[in-house]
Short mmCIF file of N, CA and C in Angstrom, two decimals:
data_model
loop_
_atom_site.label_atom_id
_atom_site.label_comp_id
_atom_site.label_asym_id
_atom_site.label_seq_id
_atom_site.Cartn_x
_atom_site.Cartn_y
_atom_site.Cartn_z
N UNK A 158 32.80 30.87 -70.28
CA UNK A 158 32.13 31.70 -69.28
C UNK A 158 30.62 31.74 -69.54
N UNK A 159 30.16 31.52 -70.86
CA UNK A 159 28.92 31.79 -71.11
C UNK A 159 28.05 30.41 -70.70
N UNK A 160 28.56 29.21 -69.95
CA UNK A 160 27.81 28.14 -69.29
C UNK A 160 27.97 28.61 -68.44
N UNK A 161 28.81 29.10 -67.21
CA UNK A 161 28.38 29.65 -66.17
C UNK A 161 27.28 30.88 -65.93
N UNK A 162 27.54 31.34 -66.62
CA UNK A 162 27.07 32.98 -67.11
C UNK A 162 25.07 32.22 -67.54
N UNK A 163 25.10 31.31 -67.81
CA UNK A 163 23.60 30.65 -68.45
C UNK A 163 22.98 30.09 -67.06
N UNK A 164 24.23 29.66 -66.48
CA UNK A 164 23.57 28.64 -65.07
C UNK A 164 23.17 29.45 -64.18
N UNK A 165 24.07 30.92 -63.61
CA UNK A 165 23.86 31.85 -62.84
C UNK A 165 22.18 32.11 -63.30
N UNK A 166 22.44 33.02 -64.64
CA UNK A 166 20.89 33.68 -65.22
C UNK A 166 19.73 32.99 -64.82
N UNK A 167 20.13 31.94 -65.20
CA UNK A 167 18.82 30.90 -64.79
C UNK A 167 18.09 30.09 -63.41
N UNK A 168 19.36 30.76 -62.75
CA UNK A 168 19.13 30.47 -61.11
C UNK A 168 18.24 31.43 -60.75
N UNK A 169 17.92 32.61 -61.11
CA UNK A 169 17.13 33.57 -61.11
C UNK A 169 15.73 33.65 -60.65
N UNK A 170 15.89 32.62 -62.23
CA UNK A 170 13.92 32.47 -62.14
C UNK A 170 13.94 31.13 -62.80
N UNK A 171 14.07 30.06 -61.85
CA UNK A 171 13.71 28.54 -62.46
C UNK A 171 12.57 28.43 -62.73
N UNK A 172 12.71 27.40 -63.89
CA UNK A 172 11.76 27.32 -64.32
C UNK A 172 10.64 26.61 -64.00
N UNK A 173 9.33 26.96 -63.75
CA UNK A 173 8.00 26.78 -62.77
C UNK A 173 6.85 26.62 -63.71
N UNK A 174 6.32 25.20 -64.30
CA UNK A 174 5.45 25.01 -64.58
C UNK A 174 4.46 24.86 -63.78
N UNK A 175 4.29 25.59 -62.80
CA UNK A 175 2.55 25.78 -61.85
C UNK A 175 2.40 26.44 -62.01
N UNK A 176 2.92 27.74 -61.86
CA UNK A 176 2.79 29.33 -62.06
C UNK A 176 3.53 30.26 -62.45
N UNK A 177 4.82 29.74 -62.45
CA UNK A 177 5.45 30.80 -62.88
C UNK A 177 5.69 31.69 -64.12
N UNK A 178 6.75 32.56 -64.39
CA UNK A 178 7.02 33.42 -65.65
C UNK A 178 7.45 32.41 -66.49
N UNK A 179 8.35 31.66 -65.93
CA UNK A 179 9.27 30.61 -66.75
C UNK A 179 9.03 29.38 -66.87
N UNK A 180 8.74 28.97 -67.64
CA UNK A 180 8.37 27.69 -67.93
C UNK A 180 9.02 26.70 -68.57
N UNK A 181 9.45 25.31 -68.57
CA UNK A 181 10.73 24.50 -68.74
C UNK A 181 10.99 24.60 -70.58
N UNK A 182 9.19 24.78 -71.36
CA UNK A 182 9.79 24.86 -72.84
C UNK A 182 10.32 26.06 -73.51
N UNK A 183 10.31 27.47 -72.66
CA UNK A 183 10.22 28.71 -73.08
C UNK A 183 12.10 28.45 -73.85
N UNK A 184 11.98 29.56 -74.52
CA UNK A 184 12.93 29.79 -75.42
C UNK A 184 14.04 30.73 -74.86
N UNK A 185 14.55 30.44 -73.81
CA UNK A 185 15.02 31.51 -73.10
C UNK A 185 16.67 31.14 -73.37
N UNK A 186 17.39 31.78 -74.15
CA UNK A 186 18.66 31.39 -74.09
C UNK A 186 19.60 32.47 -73.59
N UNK A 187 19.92 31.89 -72.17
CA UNK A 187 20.77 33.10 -71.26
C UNK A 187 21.87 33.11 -71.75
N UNK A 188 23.00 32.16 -71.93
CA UNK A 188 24.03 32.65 -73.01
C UNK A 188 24.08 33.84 -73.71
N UNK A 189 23.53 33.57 -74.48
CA UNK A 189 22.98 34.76 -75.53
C UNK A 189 22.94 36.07 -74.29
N UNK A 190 22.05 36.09 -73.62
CA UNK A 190 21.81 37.55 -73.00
C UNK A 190 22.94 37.80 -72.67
N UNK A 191 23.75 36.91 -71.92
CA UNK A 191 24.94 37.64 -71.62
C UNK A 191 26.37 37.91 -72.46
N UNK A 192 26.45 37.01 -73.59
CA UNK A 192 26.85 37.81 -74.18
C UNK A 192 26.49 39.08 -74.88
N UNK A 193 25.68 39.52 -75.39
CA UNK A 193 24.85 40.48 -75.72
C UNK A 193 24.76 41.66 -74.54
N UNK A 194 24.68 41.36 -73.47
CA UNK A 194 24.93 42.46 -72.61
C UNK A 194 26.78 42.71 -72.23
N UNK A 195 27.34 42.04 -72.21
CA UNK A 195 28.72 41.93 -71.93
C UNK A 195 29.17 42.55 -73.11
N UNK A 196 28.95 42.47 -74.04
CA UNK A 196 29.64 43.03 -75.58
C UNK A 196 29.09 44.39 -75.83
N UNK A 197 28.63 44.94 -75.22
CA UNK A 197 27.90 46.30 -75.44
C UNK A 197 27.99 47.35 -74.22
N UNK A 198 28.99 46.86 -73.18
CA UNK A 198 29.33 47.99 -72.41
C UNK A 198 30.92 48.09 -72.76
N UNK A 199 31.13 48.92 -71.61
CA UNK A 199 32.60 49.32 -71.09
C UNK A 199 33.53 48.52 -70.60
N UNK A 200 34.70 48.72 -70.66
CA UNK A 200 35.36 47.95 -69.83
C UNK A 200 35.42 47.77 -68.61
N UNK A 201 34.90 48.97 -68.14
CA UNK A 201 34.70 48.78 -66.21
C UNK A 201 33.25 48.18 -66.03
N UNK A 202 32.67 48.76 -67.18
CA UNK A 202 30.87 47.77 -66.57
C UNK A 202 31.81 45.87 -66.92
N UNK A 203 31.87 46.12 -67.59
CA UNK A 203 32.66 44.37 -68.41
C UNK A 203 33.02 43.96 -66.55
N UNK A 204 34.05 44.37 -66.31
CA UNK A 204 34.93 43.93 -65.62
C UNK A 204 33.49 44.05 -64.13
N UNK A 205 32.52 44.73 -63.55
CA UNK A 205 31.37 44.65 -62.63
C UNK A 205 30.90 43.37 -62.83
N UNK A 206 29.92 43.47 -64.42
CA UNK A 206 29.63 42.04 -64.81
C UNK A 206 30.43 40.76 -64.41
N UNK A 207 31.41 41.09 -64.63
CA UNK A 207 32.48 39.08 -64.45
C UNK A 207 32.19 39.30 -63.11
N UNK A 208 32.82 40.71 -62.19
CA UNK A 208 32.83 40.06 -60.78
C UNK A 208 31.48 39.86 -60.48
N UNK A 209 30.75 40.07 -60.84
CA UNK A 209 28.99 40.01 -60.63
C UNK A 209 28.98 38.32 -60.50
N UNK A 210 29.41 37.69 -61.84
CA UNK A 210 29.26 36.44 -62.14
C UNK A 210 29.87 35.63 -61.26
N UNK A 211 31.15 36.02 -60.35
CA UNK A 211 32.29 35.13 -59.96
C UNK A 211 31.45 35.20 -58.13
N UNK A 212 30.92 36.33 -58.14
CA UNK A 212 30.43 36.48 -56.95
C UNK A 212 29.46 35.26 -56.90
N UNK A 213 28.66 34.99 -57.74
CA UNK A 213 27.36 34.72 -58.09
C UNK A 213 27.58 33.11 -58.15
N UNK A 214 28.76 32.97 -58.67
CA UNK A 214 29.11 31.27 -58.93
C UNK A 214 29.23 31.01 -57.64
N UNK A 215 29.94 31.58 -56.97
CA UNK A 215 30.36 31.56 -55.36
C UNK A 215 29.35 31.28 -54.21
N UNK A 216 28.45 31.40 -54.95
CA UNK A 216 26.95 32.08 -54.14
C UNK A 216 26.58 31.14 -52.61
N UNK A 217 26.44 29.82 -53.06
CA UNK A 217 26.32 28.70 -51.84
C UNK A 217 27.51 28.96 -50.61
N UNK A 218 28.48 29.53 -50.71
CA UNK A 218 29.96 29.58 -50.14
C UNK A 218 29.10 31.00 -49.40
N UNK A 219 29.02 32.18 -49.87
CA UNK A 219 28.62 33.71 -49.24
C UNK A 219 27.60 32.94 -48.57
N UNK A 220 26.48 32.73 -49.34
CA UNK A 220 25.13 33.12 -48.47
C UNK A 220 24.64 31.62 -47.74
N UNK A 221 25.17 30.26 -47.34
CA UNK A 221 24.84 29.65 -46.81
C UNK A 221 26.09 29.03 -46.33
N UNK A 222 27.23 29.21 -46.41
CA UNK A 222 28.40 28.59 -45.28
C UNK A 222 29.00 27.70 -46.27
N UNK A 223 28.17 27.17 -47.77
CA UNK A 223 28.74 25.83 -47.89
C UNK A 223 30.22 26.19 -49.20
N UNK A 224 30.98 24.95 -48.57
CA UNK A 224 31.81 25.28 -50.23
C UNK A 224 31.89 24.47 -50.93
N UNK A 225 30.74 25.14 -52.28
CA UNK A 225 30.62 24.59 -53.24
C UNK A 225 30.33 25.71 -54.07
N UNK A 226 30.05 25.58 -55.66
CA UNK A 226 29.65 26.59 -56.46
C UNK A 226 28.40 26.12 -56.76
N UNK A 227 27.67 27.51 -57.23
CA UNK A 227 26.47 27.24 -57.83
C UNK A 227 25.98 25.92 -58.90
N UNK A 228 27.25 25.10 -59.13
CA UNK A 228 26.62 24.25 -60.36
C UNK A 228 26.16 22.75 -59.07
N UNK A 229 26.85 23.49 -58.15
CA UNK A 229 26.64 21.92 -57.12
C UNK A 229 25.70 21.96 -56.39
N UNK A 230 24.90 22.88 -56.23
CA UNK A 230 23.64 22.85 -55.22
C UNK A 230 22.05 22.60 -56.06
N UNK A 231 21.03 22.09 -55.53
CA UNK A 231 20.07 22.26 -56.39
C UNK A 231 19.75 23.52 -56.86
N UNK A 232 18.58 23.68 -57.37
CA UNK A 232 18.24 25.03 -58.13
C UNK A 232 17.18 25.74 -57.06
N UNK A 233 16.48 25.20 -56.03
CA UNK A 233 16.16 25.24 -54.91
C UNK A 233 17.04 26.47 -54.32
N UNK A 234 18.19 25.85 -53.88
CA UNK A 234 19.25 26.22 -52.88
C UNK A 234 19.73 27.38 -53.87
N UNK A 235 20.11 27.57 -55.36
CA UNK A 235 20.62 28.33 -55.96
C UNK A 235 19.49 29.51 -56.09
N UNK A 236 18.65 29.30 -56.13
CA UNK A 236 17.37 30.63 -55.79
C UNK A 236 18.09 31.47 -54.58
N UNK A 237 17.29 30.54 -53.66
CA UNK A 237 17.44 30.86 -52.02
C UNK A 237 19.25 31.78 -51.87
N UNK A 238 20.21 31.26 -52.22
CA UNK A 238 21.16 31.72 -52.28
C UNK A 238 21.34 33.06 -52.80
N UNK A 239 21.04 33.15 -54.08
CA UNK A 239 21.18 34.33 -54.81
C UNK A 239 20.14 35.83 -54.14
N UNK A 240 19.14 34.90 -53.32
CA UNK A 240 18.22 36.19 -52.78
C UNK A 240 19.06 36.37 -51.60
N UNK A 241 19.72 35.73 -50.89
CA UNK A 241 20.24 36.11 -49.78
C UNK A 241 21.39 37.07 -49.95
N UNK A 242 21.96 37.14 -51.44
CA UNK A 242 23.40 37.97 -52.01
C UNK A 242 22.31 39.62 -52.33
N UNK A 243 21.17 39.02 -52.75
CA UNK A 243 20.31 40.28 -53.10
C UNK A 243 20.03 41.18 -51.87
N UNK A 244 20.33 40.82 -50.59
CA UNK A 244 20.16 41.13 -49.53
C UNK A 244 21.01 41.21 -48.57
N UNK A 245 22.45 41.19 -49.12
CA UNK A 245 23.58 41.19 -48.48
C UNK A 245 24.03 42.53 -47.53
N UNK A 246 24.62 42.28 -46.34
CA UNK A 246 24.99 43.49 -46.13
C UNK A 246 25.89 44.34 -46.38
N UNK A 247 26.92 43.99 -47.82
CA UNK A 247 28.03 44.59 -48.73
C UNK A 247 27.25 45.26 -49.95
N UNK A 248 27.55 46.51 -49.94
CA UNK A 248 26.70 47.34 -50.92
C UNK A 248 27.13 46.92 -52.49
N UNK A 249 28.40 46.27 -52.48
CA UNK A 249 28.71 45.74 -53.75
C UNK A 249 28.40 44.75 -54.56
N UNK A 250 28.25 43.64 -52.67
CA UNK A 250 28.03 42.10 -53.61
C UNK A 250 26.35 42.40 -53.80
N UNK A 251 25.32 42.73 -53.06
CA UNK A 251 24.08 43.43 -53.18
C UNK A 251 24.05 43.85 -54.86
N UNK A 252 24.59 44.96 -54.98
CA UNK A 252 24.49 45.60 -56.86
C UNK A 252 24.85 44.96 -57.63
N UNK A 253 26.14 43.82 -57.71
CA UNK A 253 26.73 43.44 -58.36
C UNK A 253 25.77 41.84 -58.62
N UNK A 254 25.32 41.56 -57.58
CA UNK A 254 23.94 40.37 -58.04
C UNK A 254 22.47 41.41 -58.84
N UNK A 255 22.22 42.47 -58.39
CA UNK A 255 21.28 42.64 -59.05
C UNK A 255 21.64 43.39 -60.53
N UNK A 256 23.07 43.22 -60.47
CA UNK A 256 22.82 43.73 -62.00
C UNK A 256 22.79 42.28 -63.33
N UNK A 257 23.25 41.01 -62.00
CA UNK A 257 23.06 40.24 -62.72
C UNK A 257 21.44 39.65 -63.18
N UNK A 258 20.44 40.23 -62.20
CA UNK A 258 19.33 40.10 -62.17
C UNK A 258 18.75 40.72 -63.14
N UNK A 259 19.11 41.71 -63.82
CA UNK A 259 18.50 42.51 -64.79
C UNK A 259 18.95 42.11 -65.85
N UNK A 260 20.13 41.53 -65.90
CA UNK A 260 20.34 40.56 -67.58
C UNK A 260 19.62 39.68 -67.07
N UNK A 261 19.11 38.78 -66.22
CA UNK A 261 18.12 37.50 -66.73
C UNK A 261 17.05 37.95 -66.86
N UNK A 262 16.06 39.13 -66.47
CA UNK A 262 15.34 39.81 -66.62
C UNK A 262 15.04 40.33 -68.21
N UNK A 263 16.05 40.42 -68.44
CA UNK A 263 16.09 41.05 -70.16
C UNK A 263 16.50 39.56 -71.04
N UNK A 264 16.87 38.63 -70.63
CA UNK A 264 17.01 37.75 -71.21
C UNK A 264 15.43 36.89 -71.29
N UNK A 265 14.98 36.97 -70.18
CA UNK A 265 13.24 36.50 -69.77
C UNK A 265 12.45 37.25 -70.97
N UNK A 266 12.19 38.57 -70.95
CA UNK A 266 11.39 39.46 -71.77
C UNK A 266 11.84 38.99 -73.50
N UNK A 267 12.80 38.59 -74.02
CA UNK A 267 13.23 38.08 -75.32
C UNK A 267 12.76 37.33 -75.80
N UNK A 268 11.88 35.94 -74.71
CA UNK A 268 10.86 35.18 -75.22
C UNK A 268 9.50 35.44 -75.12
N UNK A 269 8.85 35.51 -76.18
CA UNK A 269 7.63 35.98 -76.53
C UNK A 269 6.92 35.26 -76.05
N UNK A 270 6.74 33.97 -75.42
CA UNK A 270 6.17 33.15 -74.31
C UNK A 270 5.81 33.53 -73.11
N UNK A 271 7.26 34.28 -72.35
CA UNK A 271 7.06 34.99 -70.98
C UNK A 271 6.15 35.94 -71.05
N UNK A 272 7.15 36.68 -72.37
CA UNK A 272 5.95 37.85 -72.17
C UNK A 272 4.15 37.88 -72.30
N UNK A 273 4.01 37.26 -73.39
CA UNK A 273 2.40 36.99 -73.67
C UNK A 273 2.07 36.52 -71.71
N UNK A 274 2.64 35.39 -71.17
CA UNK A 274 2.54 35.08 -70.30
C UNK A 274 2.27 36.40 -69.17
N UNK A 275 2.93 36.93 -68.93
CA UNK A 275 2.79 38.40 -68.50
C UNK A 275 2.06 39.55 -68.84
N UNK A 276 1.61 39.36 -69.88
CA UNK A 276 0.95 40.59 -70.34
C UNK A 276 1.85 41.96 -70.47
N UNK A 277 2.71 41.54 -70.87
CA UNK A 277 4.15 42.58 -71.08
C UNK A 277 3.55 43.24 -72.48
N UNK A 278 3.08 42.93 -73.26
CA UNK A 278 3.27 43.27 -75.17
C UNK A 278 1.65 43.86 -74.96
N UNK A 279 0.38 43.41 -74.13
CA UNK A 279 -0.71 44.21 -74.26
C UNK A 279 -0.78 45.47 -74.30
N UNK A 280 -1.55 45.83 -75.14
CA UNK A 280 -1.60 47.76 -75.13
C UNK A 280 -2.17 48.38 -73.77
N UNK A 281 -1.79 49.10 -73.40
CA UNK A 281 -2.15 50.18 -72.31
C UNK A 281 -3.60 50.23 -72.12
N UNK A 282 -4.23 50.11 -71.01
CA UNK A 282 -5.82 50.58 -70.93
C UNK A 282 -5.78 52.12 -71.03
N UNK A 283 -7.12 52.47 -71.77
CA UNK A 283 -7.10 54.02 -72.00
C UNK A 283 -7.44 54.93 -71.03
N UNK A 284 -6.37 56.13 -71.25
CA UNK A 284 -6.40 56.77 -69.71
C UNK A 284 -7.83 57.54 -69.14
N UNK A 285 -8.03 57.21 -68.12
CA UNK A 285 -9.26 58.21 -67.92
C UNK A 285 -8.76 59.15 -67.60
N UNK A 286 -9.65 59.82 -68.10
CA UNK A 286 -10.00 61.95 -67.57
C UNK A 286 -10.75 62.19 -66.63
N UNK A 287 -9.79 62.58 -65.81
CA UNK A 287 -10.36 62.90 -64.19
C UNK A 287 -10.81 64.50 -64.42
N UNK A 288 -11.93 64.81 -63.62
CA UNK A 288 -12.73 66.10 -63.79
C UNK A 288 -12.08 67.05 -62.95
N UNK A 289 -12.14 68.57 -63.74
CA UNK A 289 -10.90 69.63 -63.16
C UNK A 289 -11.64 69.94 -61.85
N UNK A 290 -11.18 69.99 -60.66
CA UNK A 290 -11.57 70.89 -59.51
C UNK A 290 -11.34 71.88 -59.15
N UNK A 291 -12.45 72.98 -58.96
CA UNK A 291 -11.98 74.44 -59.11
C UNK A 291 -11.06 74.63 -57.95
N UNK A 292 -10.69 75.70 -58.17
CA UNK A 292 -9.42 76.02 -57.37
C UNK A 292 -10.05 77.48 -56.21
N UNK A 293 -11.03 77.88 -56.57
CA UNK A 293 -11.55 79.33 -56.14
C UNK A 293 -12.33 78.68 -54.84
N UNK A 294 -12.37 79.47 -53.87
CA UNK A 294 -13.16 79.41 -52.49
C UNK A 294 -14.55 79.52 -52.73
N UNK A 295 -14.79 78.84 -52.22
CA UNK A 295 -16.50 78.54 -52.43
C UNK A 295 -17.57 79.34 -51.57
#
């Protein structure tokens, strides 16, 4: 499950050497995230997650007519697909993709590449102090 579970994650946010977060050498091993997120809930989150995934393999079949699974379409089409499940009009298959979105999300932030890339790890700019305005009628 954890090659499907890697192929889904990564349909996410392919990887985009022009601009993007992700880039083809980053260290991003989605496996890992999902096991790591799968092993640390419940059995009913467990059991959301798989259908999350099964939805998600499915994805070309829901959101563009075709039947095939996600390993058969380009990564193109597997984007495009998965935003169209993100936008579904079933309140389930909708949550149940974006919770898969937030493990590749947390799997993204794990490489210290993205993040530097992002400016995720920079310290906070220091807050300014806005001046008190009286409150009394003038």
């Amino acid at each position: 499950m954890n090659g499907w579970a890697a192929l889904v994650l990564s349909s996410f946010a392919p990887a985009d050497d022009a601009g993007g977060l992700v880039k083809s050498g980053d260290d991003i091993d989605w496996g890992a995230a999902w096991s790591r997120f799968t092993s640390t809930m419940s059995a009913k989150g467990r059991l959301g997650a798989y259908a999350g995934l099964v939805i998600c393999i499915f994805a070309p079949l829901l959101a563009m007519g075709r039947f095939a699974t996600i390993a058969r379409v380009s990564i193109e089409e597997r984007a495009r697909a998965l935003d169209v499940l993100l936008a579904h009009r079933s309140f389930a298959i909708r949550e149940l993709t974006l919770l898969l979105k937030i493990v590749a999300c947390m799997a993204i932030f794990r490489s210290s590449a993205a993040r530097e890339r992002s400016g995720y790890d920079r310290p906070a700019s220091p807050k300014v102090r806005l001046p008190m305005l009286s409150t009394e009628a003038a």
